[in-house]
PDB file of C-alpha atoms in Angstrom:
ATOM      1  CA  MET A   7     178.534  28.353 165.736  1.00 43.00           C
ATOM      2  CA  SER A   8     181.784  27.101 166.429  1.00 45.00           C
ATOM      3  CA  PRO A   9     182.997  23.658 165.582  1.00 46.00           C
ATOM      4  CA  HIS A  10     184.601  23.408 168.891  1.00 47.00           C
ATOM      5  CA  PRO A  11     181.905  24.670 171.399  1.00 45.00           C
ATOM      6  CA  THR A  12     183.421  23.457 174.704  1.00 45.00           C
ATOM      7  CA  GLN A  13     186.691  25.737 173.991  1.00 46.00           C
ATOM      8  CA  GLU A  14     186.768  28.030 177.079  1.00 47.00           C
ATOM      9  CA  ALA A  15     188.295  31.120 175.683  1.00 50.00           C
ATOM     10  CA  PRO A  16     188.983  32.063 172.130  1.00 48.00           C
ATOM     11  CA  LEU A  17     191.704  34.453 171.076  1.00 47.00           C
ATOM     12  CA  PRO A  18     190.521  38.056 170.610  1.00 51.00           C
ATOM     13  CA  ILE A  19     190.435  39.159 166.985  1.00 50.00           C
ATOM     14  CA  THR A  20     193.018  41.990 166.440  1.00 50.00           C
ATOM     15  CA  ASN A  21     192.995  44.729 163.609  1.00 52.00           C
ATOM     16  CA  THR A  22     195.844  42.829 161.513  1.00 54.00           C
ATOM     17  CA  LEU A  23     196.480  41.731 158.268  1.00 59.00           C
ATOM     18  CA  PHE A  24     196.484  38.186 159.289  1.00 65.00           C
ATOM     19  CA  PRO A  25     194.184  37.345 162.434  1.00 64.00           C
ATOM     20  CA  PRO A  26     195.331  34.873 165.075  1.00 68.00           C
ATOM     21  CA  PRO A  27     194.498  31.172 164.376  1.00 69.00           C
ATOM     22  CA  PRO A  28     191.598  29.749 166.655  1.00 68.00           C
ATOM     23  CA  ALA A  29     192.629  28.887 170.062  1.00 71.00           C
ATOM     24  CA  TYR A  30     191.943  24.981 169.525  1.00 72.00           C
ATOM     25  CA  TRP A  31     195.071  24.628 167.241  1.00 75.00           C
ATOM     26  CA  GLN A  32     197.001  24.218 170.609  1.00 79.00           C
ATOM     27  CA  SER A  33     195.031  21.003 171.188  1.00 81.00           C
ATOM     28  CA  PHE A  34     196.892  19.135 168.532  1.00 82.00           C
ATOM     29  CA  THR A  35     199.902  18.499 170.485  1.00 85.00           C
ATOM     30  CA  ASP A  36     201.910  14.964 169.802  1.00 86.00           C
ATOM     31  CA  HIS A  37     201.000  13.959 173.438  1.00 86.00           C
ATOM     32  CA  ASN A  38     197.059  14.381 172.740  1.00 85.00           C
ATOM     33  CA  ILE A  39     197.432  12.861 169.355  1.00 86.00           C
ATOM     34  CA  GLU A  40     199.327   9.565 170.758  1.00 87.00           C
ATOM     35  CA  ARG A  41     196.762   9.085 173.689  1.00 86.00           C
ATOM     36  CA  TYR A  42     194.027   9.560 171.312  1.00 85.00           C
ATOM     37  CA  GLU A  43     195.377   6.539 169.221  1.00 85.00           C
ATOM     38  CA  ALA A  44     196.378   4.594 172.196  1.00 86.00           C
ATOM     39  CA  LEU A  45     192.575   5.059 173.722  1.00 85.00           C
ATOM     40  CA  SER A  46     190.694   4.666 170.515  1.00 82.00           C
ATOM     41  CA  GLY A  47     192.867   1.917 168.971  1.00 78.00           C
ATOM     42  CA  SER A  48     193.016   3.875 165.428  1.00 77.00           C
ATOM     43  CA  SER A  49     195.248   5.895 163.508  1.00 75.00           C
ATOM     44  CA  PHE A  50     194.248   9.971 163.768  1.00 73.00           C
ATOM     45  CA  ASN A  51     194.637  10.538 160.141  1.00 69.00           C
ATOM     46  CA  GLU A  52     192.603   7.868 159.132  1.00 58.00           C
ATOM     47  CA  PRO A  53     190.175   7.247 162.067  1.00 47.00           C
ATOM     48  CA  GLY A  54     188.347   3.710 162.032  1.00 47.00           C
ATOM     49  CA  PRO A  55     186.867   1.197 164.556  1.00 44.00           C
ATOM     50  CA  SER A  56     189.404  -0.863 166.308  1.00 42.00           C
ATOM     51  CA  SER A  57     189.018  -4.692 167.026  1.00 37.00           C
ATOM     52  CA  LYS A  58     188.047  -3.674 170.487  1.00 41.00           C
ATOM     53  CA  ALA A  59     185.581  -1.132 169.344  1.00 42.00           C
ATOM     54  CA  THR A  60     182.345  -1.156 167.419  1.00 39.00           C
ATOM     55  CA  ASN A  61     181.239   1.524 165.275  1.00 41.00           C
ATOM     56  CA  GLY A  62     183.381   4.018 166.794  1.00 45.00           C
ATOM     57  CA  ASP A  63     181.876   3.264 170.459  1.00 47.00           C
ATOM     58  CA  ILE A  64     184.347   3.306 173.174  1.00 46.00           C
ATOM     59  CA  GLN A  65     186.316   0.551 173.736  1.00 48.00           C
ATOM     60  CA  VAL A  66     184.926  -1.765 176.413  1.00 48.00           C
ATOM     61  CA  ASP A  67     188.200  -2.539 178.481  1.00 75.00           C
ATOM     62  CA  LEU A  68     189.060   1.183 179.348  1.00 80.00           C
ATOM     63  CA  SER A  69     188.529   2.413 182.621  1.00 84.00           C
ATOM     64  CA  GLU A  70     186.061   5.013 183.691  1.00 84.00           C
ATOM     65  CA  GLU A  71     188.933   7.671 183.676  1.00 85.00           C
ATOM     66  CA  GLU A  72     190.246   6.748 180.245  1.00 85.00           C
ATOM     67  CA  LYS A  73     187.083   6.592 179.027  1.00 86.00           C
ATOM     68  CA  ARG A  74     186.281  10.202 180.164  1.00 87.00           C
ATOM     69  CA  GLU A  75     189.898  11.174 178.841  1.00 87.00           C
ATOM     70  CA  LEU A  76     188.977   9.860 175.345  1.00 86.00           C
ATOM     71  CA  GLU A  77     185.545  11.632 175.338  1.00 86.00           C
ATOM     72  CA  GLU A  78     187.574  14.872 175.939  1.00 86.00           C
ATOM     73  CA  LEU A  79     190.008  14.234 173.160  1.00 85.00           C
ATOM     74  CA  LYS A  80     187.235  13.374 170.696  1.00 83.00           C
ATOM     75  CA  VAL A  81     185.730  16.568 171.519  1.00 79.00           C
ATOM     76  CA  ARG A  82     189.206  18.509 170.994  1.00 79.00           C
ATOM     77  CA  LEU A  83     190.460  16.682 167.949  1.00 81.00           C
ATOM     78  CA  ASP A  84     187.828  15.134 165.892  1.00 78.00           C
ATOM     79  CA  LYS A  85     186.701  16.878 162.843  1.00 74.00           C
ATOM     80  CA  PRO A  86     183.515  19.345 163.403  1.00 68.00           C
ATOM     81  CA  LYS A  87     180.378  18.101 162.248  1.00 72.00           C
ATOM     82  CA  ALA A  88     179.528  19.404 158.978  1.00 75.00           C
ATOM     83  CA  GLN A  89     175.693  18.584 159.105  1.00 78.00           C
ATOM     84  CA  TRP A  90     175.544  21.459 162.051  1.00 76.00           C
ATOM     85  CA  VAL A  91     176.513  24.047 159.447  1.00 77.00           C
ATOM     86  CA  GLU A  92     174.245  22.725 156.791  1.00 77.00           C
ATOM     87  CA  GLU A  93     171.426  22.813 159.221  1.00 78.00           C
ATOM     88  CA  ASP A  94     172.054  26.013 160.606  1.00 79.00           C
ATOM     89  CA  GLY A  95     173.193  27.699 157.192  1.00 80.00           C
ATOM     90  CA  ARG A  96     176.109  29.602 158.541  1.00 78.00           C
ATOM     91  CA  TRP A  97     179.300  29.371 160.393  1.00 75.00           C
ATOM     92  CA  MET A  98     181.797  31.696 162.106  1.00 72.00           C
ATOM     93  CA  CYS A  99     185.546  32.227 161.097  1.00 67.00           C
ATOM     94  CA  PHE A 100     187.872  34.678 162.706  1.00 61.00           C
ATOM     95  CA  GLY A 101     184.937  36.162 164.036  1.00 64.00           C
ATOM     96  CA  ASN A 102     183.139  36.756 160.798  1.00 71.00           C
ATOM     97  CA  LEU A 103     179.709  35.366 160.375  1.00 75.00           C
ATOM     98  CA  PHE A 104     179.781  33.473 156.765  1.00 78.00           C
ATOM     99  CA  SER A 105     176.581  31.825 155.015  1.00 79.00           C
ATOM    100  CA  THR A 106     176.599  28.743 153.148  1.00 78.00           C
ATOM    101  CA  LYS A 107     174.284  30.252 150.449  1.00 76.00           C
ATOM    102  CA  PRO A 108     175.590  33.607 150.069  1.00 70.00           C
ATOM    103  CA  THR A 109     173.386  36.247 148.485  1.00 71.00           C
ATOM    104  CA  ILE A 110     174.316  39.683 146.832  1.00 69.00           C
ATOM    105  CA  PRO A 111     172.241  42.360 148.490  1.00 71.00           C
ATOM    106  CA  SER A 112     170.147  44.725 146.531  1.00 73.00           C
ATOM    107  CA  ILE A 113     169.677  48.397 146.825  1.00 75.00           C
ATOM    108  CA  LYS A 114     166.609  47.859 148.467  1.00 75.00           C
ATOM    109  CA  ASP A 115     168.201  45.508 150.932  1.00 74.00           C
ATOM    110  CA  ILE A 116     170.391  47.866 152.238  1.00 76.00           C
ATOM    111  CA  GLY A 117     168.212  51.067 152.436  1.00 77.00           C
ATOM    112  CA  LEU A 118     169.409  53.080 149.630  1.00 78.00           C
ATOM    113  CA  PRO A 119     167.250  55.613 147.734  1.00 75.00           C
ATOM    114  CA  PRO A 120     166.308  54.315 144.047  1.00 71.00           C
ATOM    115  CA  LEU A 121     168.542  56.616 142.077  1.00 70.00           C
ATOM    116  CA  PHE A 122     167.346  55.442 138.689  1.00 63.00           C
ATOM    117  CA  GLN A 123     163.834  54.410 137.894  1.00 53.00           C
ATOM    118  CA  THR A 124     164.882  51.906 135.402  1.00 50.00           C
ATOM    119  CA  THR A 125     164.832  48.000 134.850  1.00 52.00           C
ATOM    120  CA  SER A 126     168.090  48.005 132.892  1.00 62.00           C
ATOM    121  CA  GLU A 127     170.673  45.539 133.403  1.00 72.00           C
ATOM    122  CA  PRO A 128     173.721  46.159 135.794  1.00 72.00           C
ATOM    123  CA  ASN A 129     176.060  46.943 132.598  1.00 74.00           C
ATOM    124  CA  GLU A 130     173.692  49.312 131.383  1.00 77.00           C
ATOM    125  CA  ALA A 131     172.817  51.109 134.808  1.00 80.00           C
ATOM    126  CA  LEU A 132     176.689  51.810 135.522  1.00 83.00           C
ATOM    127  CA  PRO A 133     177.390  54.133 133.102  1.00 86.00           C
ATOM    128  CA  ASN A 134     174.609  56.202 134.112  1.00 85.00           C
ATOM    129  CA  LEU A 135     175.723  56.191 137.747  1.00 86.00           C
ATOM    130  CA  LEU A 136     179.433  57.025 136.759  1.00 88.00           C
ATOM    131  CA  SER A 137     178.147  59.960 134.757  1.00 90.00           C
ATOM    132  CA  SER A 138     176.018  61.007 137.942  1.00 89.00           C
ATOM    133  CA  PHE A 139     178.968  60.553 139.923  1.00 91.00           C
ATOM    134  CA  LEU A 140     181.245  62.720 138.252  1.00 92.00           C
ATOM    135  CA  HIS A 141     178.729  65.416 137.752  1.00 92.00           C
ATOM    136  CA  THR A 142     178.265  65.451 141.632  1.00 90.00           C
ATOM    137  CA  VAL A 143     181.964  65.607 142.341  1.00 91.00           C
ATOM    138  CA  LEU A 144     181.827  68.778 140.177  1.00 91.00           C
ATOM    139  CA  LEU A 145     179.153  70.228 141.851  1.00 89.00           C
ATOM    140  CA  LEU A 146     180.985  69.610 145.049  1.00 87.00           C
ATOM    141  CA  LEU A 147     184.083  71.198 144.057  1.00 88.00           C
ATOM    142  CA  ASP A 148     181.981  74.317 142.838  1.00 84.00           C
ATOM    143  CA  VAL A 149     180.593  74.394 146.392  1.00 81.00           C
ATOM    144  CA  LEU A 150     184.026  74.301 148.076  1.00 79.00           C
ATOM    145  CA  MET A 151     185.361  76.843 145.927  1.00 80.00           C
ATOM    146  CA  ASN A 152     182.654  79.322 147.078  1.00 74.00           C
ATOM    147  CA  SER A 153     183.048  82.008 149.890  1.00 64.00           C
ATOM    148  CA  ALA A 154     182.587  80.879 153.309  1.00 66.00           C
ATOM    149  CA  ARG A 155     178.994  80.749 154.730  1.00 66.00           C
ATOM    150  CA  THR A 156     178.145  81.988 158.260  1.00 69.00           C
ATOM    151  CA  PRO A 157     176.735  79.480 160.765  1.00 64.00           C
ATOM    152  CA  ASP A 158     173.307  80.938 160.591  1.00 70.00           C
ATOM    153  CA  GLU A 159     173.117  80.195 156.895  1.00 69.00           C
ATOM    154  CA  MET A 160     174.222  76.825 157.419  1.00 65.00           C
ATOM    155  CA  MET A 161     171.691  76.175 160.125  1.00 68.00           C
ATOM    156  CA  HIS A 162     168.712  77.634 157.848  1.00 70.00           C
ATOM    157  CA  ALA A 163     169.600  75.326 155.484  1.00 65.00           C
ATOM    158  CA  GLY A 164     169.881  72.267 157.676  1.00 62.00           C
ATOM    159  CA  TRP A 165     173.371  71.382 157.030  1.00 62.00           C
ATOM    160  CA  ALA A 166     176.106  71.049 159.388  1.00 60.00           C
ATOM    161  CA  HIS A 167     178.329  71.604 156.496  1.00 67.00           C
ATOM    162  CA  GLU A 168     177.890  73.017 152.760  1.00 68.00           C
ATOM    163  CA  GLY A 169     178.256  70.289 150.378  1.00 77.00           C
ATOM    164  CA  ASP A 170     176.699  67.597 152.582  1.00 79.00           C
ATOM    165  CA  GLN A 171     174.154  66.719 150.378  1.00 83.00           C
ATOM    166  CA  TYR A 172     176.493  65.991 147.379  1.00 87.00           C
ATOM    167  CA  ILE A 173     178.705  64.109 149.876  1.00 87.00           C
ATOM    168  CA  GLN A 174     175.638  61.617 150.851  1.00 86.00           C
ATOM    169  CA  HIS A 175     174.479  61.137 147.072  1.00 87.00           C
ATOM    170  CA  LEU A 176     178.308  60.422 146.232  1.00 89.00           C
ATOM    171  CA  SER A 177     178.151  57.845 149.176  1.00 88.00           C
ATOM    172  CA  ASN A 178     174.798  56.585 147.540  1.00 87.00           C
ATOM    173  CA  LEU A 179     176.049  56.547 143.965  1.00 88.00           C
ATOM    174  CA  SER A 180     179.232  54.630 145.256  1.00 87.00           C
ATOM    175  CA  ALA A 181     177.366  51.875 147.056  1.00 85.00           C
ATOM    176  CA  SER A 182     175.056  51.555 144.232  1.00 85.00           C
ATOM    177  CA  MET A 183     177.978  50.919 141.844  1.00 85.00           C
ATOM    178  CA  MET A 184     179.320  48.395 143.795  1.00 85.00           C
ATOM    179  CA  ILE A 185     176.191  46.244 144.147  1.00 83.00           C
ATOM    180  CA  HIS A 186     175.636  46.497 140.572  1.00 82.00           C
ATOM    181  CA  SER A 187     179.375  45.237 140.003  1.00 83.00           C
ATOM    182  CA  ASN A 188     178.846  42.631 141.999  1.00 82.00           C
ATOM    183  CA  SER A 189     175.976  41.403 140.094  1.00 80.00           C
ATOM    184  CA  LEU A 190     178.167  41.287 137.039  1.00 83.00           C
ATOM    185  CA  ARG A 191     180.470  38.644 138.775  1.00 81.00           C
ATOM    186  CA  LYS A 192     178.987  35.740 136.722  1.00 81.00           C
ATOM    187  CA  MET A 193     179.352  37.850 133.450  1.00 83.00           C
ATOM    188  CA  GLN A 194     182.941  38.556 134.429  1.00 83.00           C
ATOM    189  CA  SER A 195     183.999  34.972 134.909  1.00 86.00           C
ATOM    190  CA  GLU A 196     182.267  33.716 131.623  1.00 88.00           C
ATOM    191  CA  ALA A 197     184.098  36.542 129.799  1.00 88.00           C
ATOM    192  CA  THR A 198     187.630  35.913 131.848  1.00 90.00           C
ATOM    193  CA  LEU A 199     187.066  32.157 130.928  1.00 91.00           C
ATOM    194  CA  ILE A 200     186.506  33.200 127.280  1.00 93.00           C
ATOM    195  CA  LEU A 201     189.728  35.132 127.082  1.00 92.00           C
ATOM    196  CA  MET A 202     191.573  32.402 128.749  1.00 92.00           C
ATOM    197  CA  MET A 203     190.668  29.789 126.117  1.00 93.00           C
ATOM    198  CA  GLU A 204     191.322  32.217 123.400  1.00 93.00           C
ATOM    199  CA  ARG A 205     194.738  32.790 124.680  1.00 92.00           C
ATOM    200  CA  GLU A 206     195.421  29.167 124.883  1.00 92.00           C
ATOM    201  CA  ILE A 207     194.330  28.599 121.357  1.00 93.00           C
ATOM    202  CA  GLU A 208     196.434  31.557 120.262  1.00 93.00           C
ATOM    203  CA  GLU A 209     199.598  30.003 122.030  1.00 92.00           C
ATOM    204  CA  ARG A 210     198.624  26.469 120.395  1.00 93.00           C
ATOM    205  CA  LYS A 211     198.427  27.900 116.934  1.00 93.00           C
ATOM    206  CA  LYS A 212     202.121  29.560 117.550  1.00 93.00           C
ATOM    207  CA  GLN A 213     203.624  26.391 119.163  1.00 93.00           C
ATOM    208  CA  THR A 214     202.168  24.232 115.840  1.00 93.00           C
ATOM    209  CA  GLU A 215     203.386  26.826 113.507  1.00 94.00           C
ATOM    210  CA  MET A 216     206.725  26.664 115.073  1.00 94.00           C
ATOM    211  CA  MET A 217     206.967  22.844 115.221  1.00 94.00           C
ATOM    212  CA  ARG A 218     205.975  22.808 111.254  1.00 94.00           C
ATOM    213  CA  ARG A 219     208.662  25.198 110.756  1.00 93.00           C
ATOM    214  CA  LYS A 220     210.987  23.113 112.722  1.00 94.00           C
ATOM    215  CA  CYS A 221     209.901  19.844 110.698  1.00 94.00           C
ATOM    216  CA  LYS A 222     210.556  21.749 107.558  1.00 92.00           C
ATOM    217  CA  GLU A 223     213.727  22.635 108.532  1.00 92.00           C
ATOM    218  CA  ILE A 224     214.710  19.055 109.647  1.00 93.00           C
ATOM    219  CA  SER A 225     213.260  17.548 106.355  1.00 92.00           C
ATOM    220  CA  MET A 226     215.296  19.982 104.326  1.00 91.00           C
ATOM    221  CA  ASN A 227     218.530  19.095 106.203  1.00 90.00           C
ATOM    222  CA  ILE A 228     217.798  15.517 105.530  1.00 90.00           C
ATOM    223  CA  ARG A 229     217.389  15.814 102.063  1.00 88.00           C
ATOM    224  CA  ARG A 230     220.652  17.988 101.834  1.00 88.00           C
ATOM    225  CA  LEU A 231     222.522  15.064 103.536  1.00 87.00           C
ATOM    226  CA  LYS A 232     221.294  12.553 101.234  1.00 84.00           C
ATOM    227  CA  ALA A 233     222.265  14.636  98.484  1.00 84.00           C
ATOM    228  CA  ALA A 234     225.771  15.139  99.798  1.00 81.00           C
ATOM    229  CA  ARG A 235     226.242  11.353 100.186  1.00 77.00           C
ATOM    230  CA  VAL A 236     225.364  10.690  96.671  1.00 65.00           C
TER     231      VAL A 236
END
């Protein structure tokens, strides 16, 4: 879905760190904004019905050509209709599709084989996945250090390259660890918030202690000055 469906040719998405902006940014020129305000009778930044319009309708004293021009400017300059995104549940931005209700895919959703027959929490499954990952890496290194095999041996084994089964298993383990890690984002946010609050409390304690020392120092100086005057 595009907020400006009438745009003729969107800019191509290039493989760059910062993709180009949508093509419709070129519509927001000073001339277009001035014409929009003159024809609609309202400010572009704070749109509202003018004395010659009712509920945003086109002014009755406009010519047919001006009415068409105002309709074109409304399409190009008015804010996109948010209800369209809510109804469809998704929108496009810089060539990527986003959902209004993002979900974290499960291992089953992306077609990975179940690596562990367990119902343990993600924080409990991650150590097992990491242990299996490191063990598979050692097996792959052991295979790579062996003597080279002939093509016939590889063909009969059903592998294009020796160690393919370990590489595939490492890929499955990596994807599984990423899924479990994403499931821990809520726990990570809570732990981060707790850590920030603890640091703020500790900083306030330090500031309070510093103020007490300063007050004590000022009080001692005042008593010393009073004693000197006597």
